[in-house]
JSON list of C-alpha atoms in Angstrom, two decimals:
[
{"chain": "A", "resi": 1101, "resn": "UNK", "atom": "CA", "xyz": [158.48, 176.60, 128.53]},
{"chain": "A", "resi": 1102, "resn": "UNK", "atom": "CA", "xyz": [161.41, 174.50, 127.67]},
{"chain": "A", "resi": 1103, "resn": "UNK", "atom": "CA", "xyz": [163.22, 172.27, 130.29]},
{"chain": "A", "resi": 1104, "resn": "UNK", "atom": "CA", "xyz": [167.09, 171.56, 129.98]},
{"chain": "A", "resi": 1105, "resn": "UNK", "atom": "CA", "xyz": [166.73, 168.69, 128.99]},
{"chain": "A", "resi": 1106, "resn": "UNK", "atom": "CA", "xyz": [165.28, 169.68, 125.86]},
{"chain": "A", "resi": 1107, "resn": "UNK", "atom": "CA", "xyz": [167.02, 169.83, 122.29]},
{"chain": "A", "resi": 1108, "resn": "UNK", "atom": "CA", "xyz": [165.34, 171.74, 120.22]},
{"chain": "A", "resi": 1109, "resn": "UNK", "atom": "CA", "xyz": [166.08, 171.08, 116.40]},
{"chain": "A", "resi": 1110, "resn": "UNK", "atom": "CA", "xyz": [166.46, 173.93, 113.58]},
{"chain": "A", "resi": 1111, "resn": "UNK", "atom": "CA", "xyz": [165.05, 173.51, 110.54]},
{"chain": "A", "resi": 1112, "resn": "UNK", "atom": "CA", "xyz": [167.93, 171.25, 108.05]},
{"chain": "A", "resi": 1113, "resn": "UNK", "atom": "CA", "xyz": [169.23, 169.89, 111.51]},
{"chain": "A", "resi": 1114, "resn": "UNK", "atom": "CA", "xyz": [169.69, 166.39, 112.03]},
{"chain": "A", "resi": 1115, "resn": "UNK", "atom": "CA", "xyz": [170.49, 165.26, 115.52]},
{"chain": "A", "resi": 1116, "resn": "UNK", "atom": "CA", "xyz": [170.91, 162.28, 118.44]},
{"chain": "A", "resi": 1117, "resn": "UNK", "atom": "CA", "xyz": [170.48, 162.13, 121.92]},
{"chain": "A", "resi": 1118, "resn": "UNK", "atom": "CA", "xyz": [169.51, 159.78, 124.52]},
{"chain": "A", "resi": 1119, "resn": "UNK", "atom": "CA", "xyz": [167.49, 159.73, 127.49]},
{"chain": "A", "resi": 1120, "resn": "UNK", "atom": "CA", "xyz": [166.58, 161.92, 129.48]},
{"chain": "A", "resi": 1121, "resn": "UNK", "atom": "CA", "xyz": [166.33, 164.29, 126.77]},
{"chain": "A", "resi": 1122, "resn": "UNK", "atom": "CA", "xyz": [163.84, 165.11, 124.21]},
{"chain": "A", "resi": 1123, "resn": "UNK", "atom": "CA", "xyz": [164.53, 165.93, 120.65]},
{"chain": "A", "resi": 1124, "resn": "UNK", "atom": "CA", "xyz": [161.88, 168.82, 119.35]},
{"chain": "A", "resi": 1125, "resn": "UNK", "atom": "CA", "xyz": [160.82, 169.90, 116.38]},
{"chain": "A", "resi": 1126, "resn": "UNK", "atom": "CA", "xyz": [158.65, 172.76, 115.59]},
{"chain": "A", "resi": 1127, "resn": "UNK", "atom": "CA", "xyz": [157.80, 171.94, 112.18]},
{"chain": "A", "resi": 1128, "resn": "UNK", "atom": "CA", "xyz": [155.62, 174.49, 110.17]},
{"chain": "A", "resi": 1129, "resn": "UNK", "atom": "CA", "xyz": [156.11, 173.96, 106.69]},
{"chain": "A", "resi": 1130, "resn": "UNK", "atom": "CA", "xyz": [159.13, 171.42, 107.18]},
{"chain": "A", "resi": 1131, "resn": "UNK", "atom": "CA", "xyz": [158.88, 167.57, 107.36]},
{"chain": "A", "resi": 1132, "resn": "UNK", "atom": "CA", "xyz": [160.06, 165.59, 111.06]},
{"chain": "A", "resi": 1133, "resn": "UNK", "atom": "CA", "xyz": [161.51, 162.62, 110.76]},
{"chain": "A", "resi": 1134, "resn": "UNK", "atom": "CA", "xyz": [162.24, 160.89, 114.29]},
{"chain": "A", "resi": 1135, "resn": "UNK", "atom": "CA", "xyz": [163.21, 157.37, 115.29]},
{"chain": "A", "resi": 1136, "resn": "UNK", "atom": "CA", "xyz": [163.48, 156.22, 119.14]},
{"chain": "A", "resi": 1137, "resn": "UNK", "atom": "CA", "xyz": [165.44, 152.81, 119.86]},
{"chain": "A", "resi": 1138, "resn": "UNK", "atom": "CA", "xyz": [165.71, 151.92, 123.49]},
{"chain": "A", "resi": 1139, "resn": "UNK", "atom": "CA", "xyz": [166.69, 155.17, 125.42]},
{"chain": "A", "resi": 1140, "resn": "UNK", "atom": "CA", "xyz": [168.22, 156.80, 122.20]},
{"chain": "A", "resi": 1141, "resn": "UNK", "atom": "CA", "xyz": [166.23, 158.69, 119.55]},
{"chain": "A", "resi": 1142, "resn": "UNK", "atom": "CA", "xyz": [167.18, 160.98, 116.46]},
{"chain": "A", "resi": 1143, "resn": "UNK", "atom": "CA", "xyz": [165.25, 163.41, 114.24]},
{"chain": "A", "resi": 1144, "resn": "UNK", "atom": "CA", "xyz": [165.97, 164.79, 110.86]},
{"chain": "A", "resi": 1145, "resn": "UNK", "atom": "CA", "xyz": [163.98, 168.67, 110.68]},
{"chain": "A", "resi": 1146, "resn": "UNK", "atom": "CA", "xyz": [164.12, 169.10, 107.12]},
{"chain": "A", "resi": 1147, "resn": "UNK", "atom": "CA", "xyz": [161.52, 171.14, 104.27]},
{"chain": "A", "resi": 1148, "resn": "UNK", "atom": "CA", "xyz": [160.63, 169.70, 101.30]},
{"chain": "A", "resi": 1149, "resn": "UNK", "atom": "CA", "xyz": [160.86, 172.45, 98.97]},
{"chain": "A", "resi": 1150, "resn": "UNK", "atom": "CA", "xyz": [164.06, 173.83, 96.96]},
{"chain": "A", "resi": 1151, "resn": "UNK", "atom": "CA", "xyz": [165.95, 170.75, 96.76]},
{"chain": "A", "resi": 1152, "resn": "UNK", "atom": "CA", "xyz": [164.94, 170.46, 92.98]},
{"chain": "A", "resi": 1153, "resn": "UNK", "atom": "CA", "xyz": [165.16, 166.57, 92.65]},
{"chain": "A", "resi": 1154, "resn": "UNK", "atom": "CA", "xyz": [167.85, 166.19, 95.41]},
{"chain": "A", "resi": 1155, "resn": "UNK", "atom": "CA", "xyz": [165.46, 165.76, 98.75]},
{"chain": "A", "resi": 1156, "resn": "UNK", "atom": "CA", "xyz": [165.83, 162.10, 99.03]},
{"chain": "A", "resi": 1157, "resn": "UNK", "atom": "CA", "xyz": [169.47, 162.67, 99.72]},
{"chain": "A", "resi": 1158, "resn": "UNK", "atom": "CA", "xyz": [168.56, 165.00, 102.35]},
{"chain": "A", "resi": 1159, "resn": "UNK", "atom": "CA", "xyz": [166.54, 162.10, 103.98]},
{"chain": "A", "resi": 1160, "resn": "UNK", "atom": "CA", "xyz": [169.04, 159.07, 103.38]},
{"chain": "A", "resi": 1161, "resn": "UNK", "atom": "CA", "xyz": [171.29, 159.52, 106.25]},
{"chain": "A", "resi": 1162, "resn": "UNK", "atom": "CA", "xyz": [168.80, 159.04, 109.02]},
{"chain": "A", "resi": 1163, "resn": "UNK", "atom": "CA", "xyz": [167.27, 156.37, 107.27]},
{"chain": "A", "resi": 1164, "resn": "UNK", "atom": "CA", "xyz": [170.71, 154.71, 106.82]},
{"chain": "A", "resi": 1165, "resn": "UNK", "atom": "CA", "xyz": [171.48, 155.15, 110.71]},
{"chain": "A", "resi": 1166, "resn": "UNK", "atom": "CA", "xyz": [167.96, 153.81, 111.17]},
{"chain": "A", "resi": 1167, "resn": "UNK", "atom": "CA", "xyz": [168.38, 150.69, 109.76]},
{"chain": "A", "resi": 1168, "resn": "UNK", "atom": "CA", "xyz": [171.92, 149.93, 110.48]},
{"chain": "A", "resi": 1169, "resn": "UNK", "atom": "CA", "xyz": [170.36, 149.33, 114.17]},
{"chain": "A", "resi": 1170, "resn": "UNK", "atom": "CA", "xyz": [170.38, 145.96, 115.83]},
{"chain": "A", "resi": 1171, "resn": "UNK", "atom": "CA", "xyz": [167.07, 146.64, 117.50]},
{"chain": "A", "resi": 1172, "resn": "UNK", "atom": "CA", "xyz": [164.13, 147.66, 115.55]},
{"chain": "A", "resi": 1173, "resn": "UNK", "atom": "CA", "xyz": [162.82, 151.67, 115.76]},
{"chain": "A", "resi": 1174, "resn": "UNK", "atom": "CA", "xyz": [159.98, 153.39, 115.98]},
{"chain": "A", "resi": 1175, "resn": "UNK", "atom": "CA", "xyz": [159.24, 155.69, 113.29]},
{"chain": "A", "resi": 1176, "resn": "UNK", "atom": "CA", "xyz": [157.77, 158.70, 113.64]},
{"chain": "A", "resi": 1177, "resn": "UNK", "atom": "CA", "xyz": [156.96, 161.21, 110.58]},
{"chain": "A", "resi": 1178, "resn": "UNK", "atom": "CA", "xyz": [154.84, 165.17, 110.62]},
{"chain": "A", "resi": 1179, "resn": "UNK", "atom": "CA", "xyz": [154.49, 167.91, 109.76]},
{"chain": "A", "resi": 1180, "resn": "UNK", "atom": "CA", "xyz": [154.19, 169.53, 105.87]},
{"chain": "A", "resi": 1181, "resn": "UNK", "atom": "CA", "xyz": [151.55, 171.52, 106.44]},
{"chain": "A", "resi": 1182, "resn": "UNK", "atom": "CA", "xyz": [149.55, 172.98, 102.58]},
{"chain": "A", "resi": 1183, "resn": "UNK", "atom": "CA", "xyz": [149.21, 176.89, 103.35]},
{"chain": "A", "resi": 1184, "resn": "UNK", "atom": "CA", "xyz": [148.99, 177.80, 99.38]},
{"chain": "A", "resi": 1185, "resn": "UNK", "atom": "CA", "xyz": [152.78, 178.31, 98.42]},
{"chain": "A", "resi": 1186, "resn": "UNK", "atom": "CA", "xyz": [154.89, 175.26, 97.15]},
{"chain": "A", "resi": 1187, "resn": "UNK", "atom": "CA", "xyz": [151.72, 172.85, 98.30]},
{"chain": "A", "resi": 1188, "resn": "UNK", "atom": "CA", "xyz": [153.03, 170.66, 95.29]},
{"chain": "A", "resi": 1189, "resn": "UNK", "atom": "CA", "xyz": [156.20, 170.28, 96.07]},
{"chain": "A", "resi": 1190, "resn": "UNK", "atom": "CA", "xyz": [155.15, 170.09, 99.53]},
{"chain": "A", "resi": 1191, "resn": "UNK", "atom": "CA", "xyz": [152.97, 166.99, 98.49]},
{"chain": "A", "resi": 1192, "resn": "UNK", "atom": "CA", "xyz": [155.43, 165.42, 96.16]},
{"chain": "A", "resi": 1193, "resn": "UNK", "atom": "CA", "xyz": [158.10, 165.56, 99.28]},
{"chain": "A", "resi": 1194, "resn": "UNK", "atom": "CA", "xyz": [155.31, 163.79, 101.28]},
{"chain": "A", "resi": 1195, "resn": "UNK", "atom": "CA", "xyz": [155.40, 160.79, 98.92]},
{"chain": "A", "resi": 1196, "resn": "UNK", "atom": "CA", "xyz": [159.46, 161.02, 98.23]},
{"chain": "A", "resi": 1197, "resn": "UNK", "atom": "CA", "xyz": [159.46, 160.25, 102.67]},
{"chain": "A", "resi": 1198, "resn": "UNK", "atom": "CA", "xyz": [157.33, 157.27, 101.96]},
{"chain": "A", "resi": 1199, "resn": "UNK", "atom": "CA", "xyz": [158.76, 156.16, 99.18]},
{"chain": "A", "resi": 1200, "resn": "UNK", "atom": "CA", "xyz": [162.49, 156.31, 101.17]},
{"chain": "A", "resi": 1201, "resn": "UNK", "atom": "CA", "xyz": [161.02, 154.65, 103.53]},
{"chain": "A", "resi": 1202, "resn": "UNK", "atom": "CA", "xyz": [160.26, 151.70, 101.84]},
{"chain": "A", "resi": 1203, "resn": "UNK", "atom": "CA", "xyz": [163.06, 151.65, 99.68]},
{"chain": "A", "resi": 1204, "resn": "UNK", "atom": "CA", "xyz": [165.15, 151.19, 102.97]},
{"chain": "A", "resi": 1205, "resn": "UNK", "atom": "CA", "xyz": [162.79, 148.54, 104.24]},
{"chain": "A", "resi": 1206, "resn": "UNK", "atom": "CA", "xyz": [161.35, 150.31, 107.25]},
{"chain": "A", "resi": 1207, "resn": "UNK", "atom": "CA", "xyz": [157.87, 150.02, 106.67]},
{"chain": "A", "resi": 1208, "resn": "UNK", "atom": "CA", "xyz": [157.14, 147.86, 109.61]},
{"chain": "A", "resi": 1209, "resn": "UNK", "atom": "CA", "xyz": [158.86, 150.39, 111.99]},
{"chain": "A", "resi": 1210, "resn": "UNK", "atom": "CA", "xyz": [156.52, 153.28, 110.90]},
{"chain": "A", "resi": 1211, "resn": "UNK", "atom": "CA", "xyz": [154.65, 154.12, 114.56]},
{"chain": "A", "resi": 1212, "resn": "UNK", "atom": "CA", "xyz": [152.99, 157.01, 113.18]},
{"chain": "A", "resi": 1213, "resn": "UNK", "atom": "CA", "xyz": [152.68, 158.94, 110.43]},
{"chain": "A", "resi": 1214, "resn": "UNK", "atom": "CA", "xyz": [150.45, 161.98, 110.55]},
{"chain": "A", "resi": 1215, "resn": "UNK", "atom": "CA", "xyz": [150.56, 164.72, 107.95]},
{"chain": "A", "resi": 1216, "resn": "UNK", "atom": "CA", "xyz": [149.47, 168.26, 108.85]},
{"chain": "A", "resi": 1217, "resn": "UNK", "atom": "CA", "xyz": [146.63, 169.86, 107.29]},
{"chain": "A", "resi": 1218, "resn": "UNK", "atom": "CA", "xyz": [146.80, 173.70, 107.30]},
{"chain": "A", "resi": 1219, "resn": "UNK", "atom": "CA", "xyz": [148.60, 174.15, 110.95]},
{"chain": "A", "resi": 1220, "resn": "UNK", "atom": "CA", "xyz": [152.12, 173.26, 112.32]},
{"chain": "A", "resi": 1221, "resn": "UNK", "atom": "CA", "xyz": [153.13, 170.71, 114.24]},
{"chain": "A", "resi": 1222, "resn": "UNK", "atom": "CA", "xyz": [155.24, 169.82, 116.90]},
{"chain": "A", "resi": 1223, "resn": "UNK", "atom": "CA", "xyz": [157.13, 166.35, 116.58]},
{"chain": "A", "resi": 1224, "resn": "UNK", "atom": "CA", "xyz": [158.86, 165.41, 120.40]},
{"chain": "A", "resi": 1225, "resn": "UNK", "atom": "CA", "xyz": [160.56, 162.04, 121.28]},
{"chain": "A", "resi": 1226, "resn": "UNK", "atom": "CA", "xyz": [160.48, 161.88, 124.76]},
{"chain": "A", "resi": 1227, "resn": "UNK", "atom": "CA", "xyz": [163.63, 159.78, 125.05]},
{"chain": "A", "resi": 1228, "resn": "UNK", "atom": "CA", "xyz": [162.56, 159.13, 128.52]},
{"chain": "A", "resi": 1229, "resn": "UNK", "atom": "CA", "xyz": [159.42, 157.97, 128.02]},
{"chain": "A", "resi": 1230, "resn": "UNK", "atom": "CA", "xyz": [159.99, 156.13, 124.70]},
{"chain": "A", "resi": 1231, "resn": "UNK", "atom": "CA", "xyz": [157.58, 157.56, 123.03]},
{"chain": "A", "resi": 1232, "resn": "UNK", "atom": "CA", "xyz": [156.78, 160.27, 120.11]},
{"chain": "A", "resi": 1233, "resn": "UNK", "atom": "CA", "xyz": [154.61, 163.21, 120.31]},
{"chain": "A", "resi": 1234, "resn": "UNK", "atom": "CA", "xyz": [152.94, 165.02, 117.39]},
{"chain": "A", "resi": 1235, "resn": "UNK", "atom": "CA", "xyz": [151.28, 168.00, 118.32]},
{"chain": "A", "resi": 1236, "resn": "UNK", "atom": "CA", "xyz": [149.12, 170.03, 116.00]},
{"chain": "A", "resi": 1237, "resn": "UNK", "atom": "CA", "xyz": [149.11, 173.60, 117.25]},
{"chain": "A", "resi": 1238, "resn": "UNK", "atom": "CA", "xyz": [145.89, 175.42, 116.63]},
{"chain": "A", "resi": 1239, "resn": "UNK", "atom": "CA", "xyz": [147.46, 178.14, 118.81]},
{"chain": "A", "resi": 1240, "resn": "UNK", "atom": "CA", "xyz": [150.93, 178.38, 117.52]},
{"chain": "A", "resi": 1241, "resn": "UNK", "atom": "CA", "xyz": [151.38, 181.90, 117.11]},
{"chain": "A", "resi": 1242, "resn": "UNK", "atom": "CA", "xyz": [149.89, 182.85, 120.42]},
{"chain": "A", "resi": 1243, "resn": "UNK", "atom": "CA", "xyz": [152.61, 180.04, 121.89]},
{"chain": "A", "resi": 1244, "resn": "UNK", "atom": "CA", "xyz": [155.27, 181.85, 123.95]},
{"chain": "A", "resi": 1245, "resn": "UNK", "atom": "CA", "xyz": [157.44, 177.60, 123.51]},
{"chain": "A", "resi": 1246, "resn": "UNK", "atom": "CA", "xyz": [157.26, 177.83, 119.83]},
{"chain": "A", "resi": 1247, "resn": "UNK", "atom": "CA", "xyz": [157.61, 181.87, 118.73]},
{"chain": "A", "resi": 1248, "resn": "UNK", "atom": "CA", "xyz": [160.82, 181.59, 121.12]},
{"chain": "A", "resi": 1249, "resn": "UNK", "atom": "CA", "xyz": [162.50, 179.16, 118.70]},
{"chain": "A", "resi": 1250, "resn": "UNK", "atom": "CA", "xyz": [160.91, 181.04, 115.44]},
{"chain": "A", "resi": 1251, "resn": "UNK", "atom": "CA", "xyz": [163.39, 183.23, 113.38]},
{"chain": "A", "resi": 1252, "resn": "UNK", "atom": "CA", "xyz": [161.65, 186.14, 111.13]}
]
C-alpha cells in the first residue's frame, strides 16, 4: 500500500520532490527516467511510442534540469517492456534515451540502467534514502499497489 509520502507519477508526467518523499513510477510499456541529487529527485514517466520522430523532445527537459545542477545526479532509467505491439518503436525509443543522454553529457551520472524484458517495472527514488529502486513485477496484475494506480 502507498504511504503519504508517496507521489505517484502518471504516465507523460514529469515531476520534483524532495525528501521525505518518493517519486513512483509504474511503468508497463512506458520508459522512467529519474535523477536524485542530494535530498531532491525528479522523474519523467513517459512511452516511447506515437511521438513519430518527436520523443527526444519529450525527454529534453529533464535532461536539461539534470544537467543545469551544481552537484552531479544519479541517473536512473526502466522500464519498456517488448509484449509484441510497437516492440520497434519501443526499441528505437530505448536507443533515442541513450543517445539523449549522451548528447547532454550525462553518461557518467547513469547509476543504472535496466531495461525490462516482457514484465513491468516499478522505478522509485526514495528521496529519503537517496537511492533508486527498479522493481520488475512478476506479479503485477495480482498487485493490489499497482492495479490501484492502473486506468482501463
Amino acid at each position: 500500500m502507498y504511504e503519504e509520502k508517496d507521489i505517484i507519477i502518471e504516465t507523460l508526467e514529469y515531476r520534483k520532490a524532495r525528501a521525505p518523499h518518493r517519486l513512483i513510477a509504474n511503468l508497463e510499456p512506458c520508459i522512467g527516467i529519474g535523477g536524485i541529487y542530494g535530498d531532491r529527485g525528479c522523474l519523467l514517466h513517459t512511452q516511447p511510442v506515437g511521438w513519430e520522430g518527436r520523443f527526444p523532445e519529450e525527454i529534453r527537459p529533464i535532461l536539461r534540469d539534470l544537467r543545469r545542477l551544481k552537484i552531479k545526479p544519479d541517473i536512473y532509467i526502466a522500464g519498456c517492456f517488448r509484449d509484441g505491439r510497437d516492440d520497434e518503436e519501443k526499441m528505437k525509443g530505448r536507443e533515442v534515451v541513450l543517445e539523449e543522454i549522451s548528447k547532454f553529457g550525462l553518461e557518467d551520472c547513469l547509476k543504472e540502467v535496466r531495461w525490462a524484458r516482457n514484465l513491468p517495472q516499478v522505478l522509485t527514488l526514495d528521496l529519503a534514502q537517496g537511492i533508486g529502486i527498479i522493481e520488475d513485477q512478476e506479479d503485477f496484475y495480482d498487485d493490489e499497489r499497482f492495479t490501484q494506480m492502473t486506468r482501463y
